[in-house]
mmCIF file of C-alpha atoms in Angstrom:
data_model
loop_
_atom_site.group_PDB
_atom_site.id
_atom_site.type_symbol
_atom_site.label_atom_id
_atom_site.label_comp_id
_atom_site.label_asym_id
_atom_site.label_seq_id
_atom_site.Cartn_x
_atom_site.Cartn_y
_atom_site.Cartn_z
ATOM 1 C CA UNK A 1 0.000 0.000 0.000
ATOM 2 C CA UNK A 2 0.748 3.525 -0.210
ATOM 3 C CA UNK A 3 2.197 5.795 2.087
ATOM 4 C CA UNK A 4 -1.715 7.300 1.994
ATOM 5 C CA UNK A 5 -3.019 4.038 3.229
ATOM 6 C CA UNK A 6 -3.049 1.922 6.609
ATOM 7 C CA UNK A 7 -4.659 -1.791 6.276
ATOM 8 C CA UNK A 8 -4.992 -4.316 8.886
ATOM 9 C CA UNK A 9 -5.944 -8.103 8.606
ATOM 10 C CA UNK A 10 -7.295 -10.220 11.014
ATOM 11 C CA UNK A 11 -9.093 -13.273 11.809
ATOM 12 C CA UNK A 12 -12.408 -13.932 13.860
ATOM 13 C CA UNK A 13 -13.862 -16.871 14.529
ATOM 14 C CA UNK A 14 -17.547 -15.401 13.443
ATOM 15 C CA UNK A 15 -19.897 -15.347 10.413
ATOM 16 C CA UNK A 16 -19.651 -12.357 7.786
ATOM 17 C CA UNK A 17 -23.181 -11.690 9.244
ATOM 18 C CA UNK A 18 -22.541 -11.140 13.049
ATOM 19 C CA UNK A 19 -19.310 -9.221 11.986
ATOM 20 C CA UNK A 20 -21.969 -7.080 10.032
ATOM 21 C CA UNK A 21 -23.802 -6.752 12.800
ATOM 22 C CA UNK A 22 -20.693 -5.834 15.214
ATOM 23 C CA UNK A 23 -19.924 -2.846 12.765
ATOM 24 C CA UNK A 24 -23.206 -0.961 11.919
ATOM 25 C CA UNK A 25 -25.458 -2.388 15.570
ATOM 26 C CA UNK A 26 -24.986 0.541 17.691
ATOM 27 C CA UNK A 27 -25.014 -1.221 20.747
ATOM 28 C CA UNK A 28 -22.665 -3.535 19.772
ATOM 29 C CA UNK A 29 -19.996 -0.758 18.630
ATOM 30 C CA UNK A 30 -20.399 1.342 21.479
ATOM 31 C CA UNK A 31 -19.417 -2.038 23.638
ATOM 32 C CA UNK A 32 -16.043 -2.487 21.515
ATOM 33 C CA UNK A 33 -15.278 0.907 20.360
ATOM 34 C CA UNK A 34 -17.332 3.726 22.929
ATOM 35 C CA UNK A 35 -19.133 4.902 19.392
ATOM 36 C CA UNK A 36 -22.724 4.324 18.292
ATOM 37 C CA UNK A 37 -22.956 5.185 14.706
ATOM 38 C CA UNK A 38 -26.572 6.567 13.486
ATOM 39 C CA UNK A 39 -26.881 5.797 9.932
ATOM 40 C CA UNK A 40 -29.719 3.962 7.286
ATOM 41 C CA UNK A 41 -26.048 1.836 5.576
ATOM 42 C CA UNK A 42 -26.789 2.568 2.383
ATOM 43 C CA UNK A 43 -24.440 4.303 -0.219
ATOM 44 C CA UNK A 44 -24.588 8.280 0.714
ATOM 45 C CA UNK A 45 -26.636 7.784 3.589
ATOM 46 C CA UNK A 46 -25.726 10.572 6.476
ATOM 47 C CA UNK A 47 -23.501 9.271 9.351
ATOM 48 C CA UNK A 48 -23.905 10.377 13.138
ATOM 49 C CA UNK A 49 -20.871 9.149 15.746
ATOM 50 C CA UNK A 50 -22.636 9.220 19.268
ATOM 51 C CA UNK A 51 -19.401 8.877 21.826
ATOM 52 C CA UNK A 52 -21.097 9.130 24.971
ATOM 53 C CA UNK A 53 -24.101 11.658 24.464
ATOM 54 C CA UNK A 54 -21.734 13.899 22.135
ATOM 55 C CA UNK A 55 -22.561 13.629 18.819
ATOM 56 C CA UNK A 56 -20.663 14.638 15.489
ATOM 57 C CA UNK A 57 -22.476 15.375 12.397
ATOM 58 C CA UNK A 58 -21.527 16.310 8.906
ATOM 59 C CA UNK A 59 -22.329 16.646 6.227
ATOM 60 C CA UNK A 60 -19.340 15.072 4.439
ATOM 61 C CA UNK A 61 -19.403 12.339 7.008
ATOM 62 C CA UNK A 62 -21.475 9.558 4.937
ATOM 63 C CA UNK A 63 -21.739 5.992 4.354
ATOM 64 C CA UNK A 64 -19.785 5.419 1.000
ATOM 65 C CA UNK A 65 -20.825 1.798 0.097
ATOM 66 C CA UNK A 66 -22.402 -1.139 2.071
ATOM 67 C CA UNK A 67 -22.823 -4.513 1.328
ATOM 68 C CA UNK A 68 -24.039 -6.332 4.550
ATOM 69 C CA UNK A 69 -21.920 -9.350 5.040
ATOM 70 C CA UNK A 70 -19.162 -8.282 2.601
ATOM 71 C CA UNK A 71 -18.310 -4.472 2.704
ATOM 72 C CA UNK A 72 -18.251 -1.153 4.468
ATOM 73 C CA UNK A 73 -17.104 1.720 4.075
ATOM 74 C CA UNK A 74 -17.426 5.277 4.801
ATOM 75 C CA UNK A 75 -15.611 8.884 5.698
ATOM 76 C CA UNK A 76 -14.363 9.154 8.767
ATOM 77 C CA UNK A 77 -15.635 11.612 11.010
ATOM 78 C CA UNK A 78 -15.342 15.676 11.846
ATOM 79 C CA UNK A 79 -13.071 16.578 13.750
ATOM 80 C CA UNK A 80 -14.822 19.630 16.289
ATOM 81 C CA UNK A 81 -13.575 21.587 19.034
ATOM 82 C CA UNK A 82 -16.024 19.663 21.628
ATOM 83 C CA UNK A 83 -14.642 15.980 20.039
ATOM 84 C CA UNK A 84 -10.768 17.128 20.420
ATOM 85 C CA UNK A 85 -12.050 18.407 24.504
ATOM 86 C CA UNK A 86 -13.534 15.562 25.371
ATOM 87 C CA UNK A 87 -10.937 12.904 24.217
ATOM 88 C CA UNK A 88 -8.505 15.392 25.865
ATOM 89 C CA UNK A 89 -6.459 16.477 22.888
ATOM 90 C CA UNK A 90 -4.373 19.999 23.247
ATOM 91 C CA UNK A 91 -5.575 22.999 20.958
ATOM 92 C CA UNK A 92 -2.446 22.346 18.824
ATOM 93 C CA UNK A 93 -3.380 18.394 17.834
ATOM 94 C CA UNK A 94 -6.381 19.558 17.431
ATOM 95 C CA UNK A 95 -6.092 22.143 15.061
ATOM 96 C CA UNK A 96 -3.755 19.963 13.003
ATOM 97 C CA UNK A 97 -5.935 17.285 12.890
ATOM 98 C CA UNK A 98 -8.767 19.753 11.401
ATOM 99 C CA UNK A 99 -6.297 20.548 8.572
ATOM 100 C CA UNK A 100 -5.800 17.068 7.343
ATOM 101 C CA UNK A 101 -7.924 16.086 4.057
ATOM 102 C CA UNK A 102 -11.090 14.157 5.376
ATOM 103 C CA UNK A 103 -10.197 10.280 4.995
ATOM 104 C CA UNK A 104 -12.501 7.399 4.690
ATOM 105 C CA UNK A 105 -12.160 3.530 6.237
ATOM 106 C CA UNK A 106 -13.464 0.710 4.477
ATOM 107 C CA UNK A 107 -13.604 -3.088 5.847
ATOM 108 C CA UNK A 108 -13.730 -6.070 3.916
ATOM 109 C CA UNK A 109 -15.542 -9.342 4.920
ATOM 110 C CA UNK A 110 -13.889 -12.559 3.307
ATOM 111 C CA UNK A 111 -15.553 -16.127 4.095
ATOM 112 C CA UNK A 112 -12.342 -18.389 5.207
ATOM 113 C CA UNK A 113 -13.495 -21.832 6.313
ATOM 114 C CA UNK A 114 -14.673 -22.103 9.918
ATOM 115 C CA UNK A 115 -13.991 -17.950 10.600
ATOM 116 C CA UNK A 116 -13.830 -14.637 9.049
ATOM 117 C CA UNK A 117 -10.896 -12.634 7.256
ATOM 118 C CA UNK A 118 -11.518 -9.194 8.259
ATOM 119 C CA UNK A 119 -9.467 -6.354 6.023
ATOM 120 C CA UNK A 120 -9.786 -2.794 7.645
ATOM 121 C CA UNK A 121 -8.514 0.176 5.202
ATOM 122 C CA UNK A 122 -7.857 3.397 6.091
ATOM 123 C CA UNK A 123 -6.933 5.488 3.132
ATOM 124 C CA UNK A 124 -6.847 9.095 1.734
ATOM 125 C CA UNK A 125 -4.692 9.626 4.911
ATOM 126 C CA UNK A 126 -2.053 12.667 4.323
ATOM 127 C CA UNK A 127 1.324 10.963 4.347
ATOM 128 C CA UNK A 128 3.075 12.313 7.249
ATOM 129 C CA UNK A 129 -0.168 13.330 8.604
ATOM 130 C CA UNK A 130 -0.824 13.359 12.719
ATOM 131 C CA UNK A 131 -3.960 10.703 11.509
ATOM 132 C CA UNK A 132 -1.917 8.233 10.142
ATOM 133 C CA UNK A 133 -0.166 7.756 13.045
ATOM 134 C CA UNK A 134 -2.987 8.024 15.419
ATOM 135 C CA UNK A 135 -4.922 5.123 13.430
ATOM 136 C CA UNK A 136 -1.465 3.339 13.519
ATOM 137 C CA UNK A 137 -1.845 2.494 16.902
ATOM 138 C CA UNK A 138 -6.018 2.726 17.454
ATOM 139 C CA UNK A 139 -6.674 0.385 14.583
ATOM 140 C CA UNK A 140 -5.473 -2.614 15.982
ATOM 141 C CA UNK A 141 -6.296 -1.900 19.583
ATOM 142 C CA UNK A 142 -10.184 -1.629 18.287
ATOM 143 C CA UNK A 143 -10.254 -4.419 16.080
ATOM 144 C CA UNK A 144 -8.702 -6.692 18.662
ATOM 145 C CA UNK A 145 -11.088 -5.648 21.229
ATOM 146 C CA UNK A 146 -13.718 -6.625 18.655
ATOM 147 C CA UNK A 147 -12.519 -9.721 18.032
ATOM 148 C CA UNK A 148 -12.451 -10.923 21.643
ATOM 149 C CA UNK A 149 -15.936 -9.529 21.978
ATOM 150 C CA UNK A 150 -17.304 -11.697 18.590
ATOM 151 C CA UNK A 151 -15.264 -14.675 19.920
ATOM 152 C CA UNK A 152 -15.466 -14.408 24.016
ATOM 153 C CA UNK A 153 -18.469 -12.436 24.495
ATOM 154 C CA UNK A 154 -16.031 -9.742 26.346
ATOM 155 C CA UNK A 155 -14.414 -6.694 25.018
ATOM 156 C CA UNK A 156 -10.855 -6.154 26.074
ATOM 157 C CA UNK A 157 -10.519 -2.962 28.311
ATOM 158 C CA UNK A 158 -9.615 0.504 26.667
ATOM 159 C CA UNK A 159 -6.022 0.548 26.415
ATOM 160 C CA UNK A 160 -4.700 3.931 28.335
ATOM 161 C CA UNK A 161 -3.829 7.051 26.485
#
């Protein structure tokens, strides 16, 4: 991949239909990830993150193609003053973080025999960009605790900051 890009592969011991559901099911997500996402998941549909009563909303922020049980994908979301205070990021991060191009995350759902191949890509990501390194290290934290969730029934515990 390009230096634009970040991917991550993994594999859980699920069907392409519960890892579906453990992506778009709000109360599922918010278990694994502290977001509920409000959205119809179709193509262009409008996207809401809920992280604990504070919501972001965009309009730029949108569902960019969905095929339940195969694909996902969709922008990722605006970053706002309140979002940057409440996840405790300095006015500086912040305001770099606001300058990036908007970038957009797409998952991939592969059958493979008794589980599921999950491909997470995060693209349109500036190079040297703050993101890209933030996602570095949050992408496979999150997916992980998903996968013990789909496979134990337990998330694994936010990792600190």
């Amino acid at each position: 991949m390009d230096s634009h890009t970040f991917v991550y592969t993994t594999y859980i011991r699920t069907t392409p239909d519960e890892l579906w559901k453990a992506l778009t099911d709000p109360a599922f997500t918010r278990r694994y990830w502290g977001v509920a996402f409000e959205s119809e998941w179709t193509p262009g549909a409008p996207m809401a993150w809920d992280e604990n009563g504070r919501r972001t909303v965009d309009p730029e922020q949108i569902v960019l193609d969905a095929e339940p049980g195969r694909l996902l994908s969709y922008t990722w979301h605006t970053f706002t003053r309140d979002w940057a205070e409440a996840v405790r990021l300095g006015q500086d991060v912040y305001e770099r973080l606001a300058r990036e191009p908007r970038s957009k995350v797409t998952f991939l759902i592969e059958p493979s025999g008794d589980t599921v191949k999950l491909t997470v890509t995060h693209g349109d990501l500036e190079p040297d960009g703050l993101m890209k390194g933030m996602i570095g290290e949050g992408w496979p934290a999150l997916i992980s605790s998903l996968k013990s969730l789909l496979e134990t029934g337990e998330e694994l515990p936010e990792p600190p900051r």
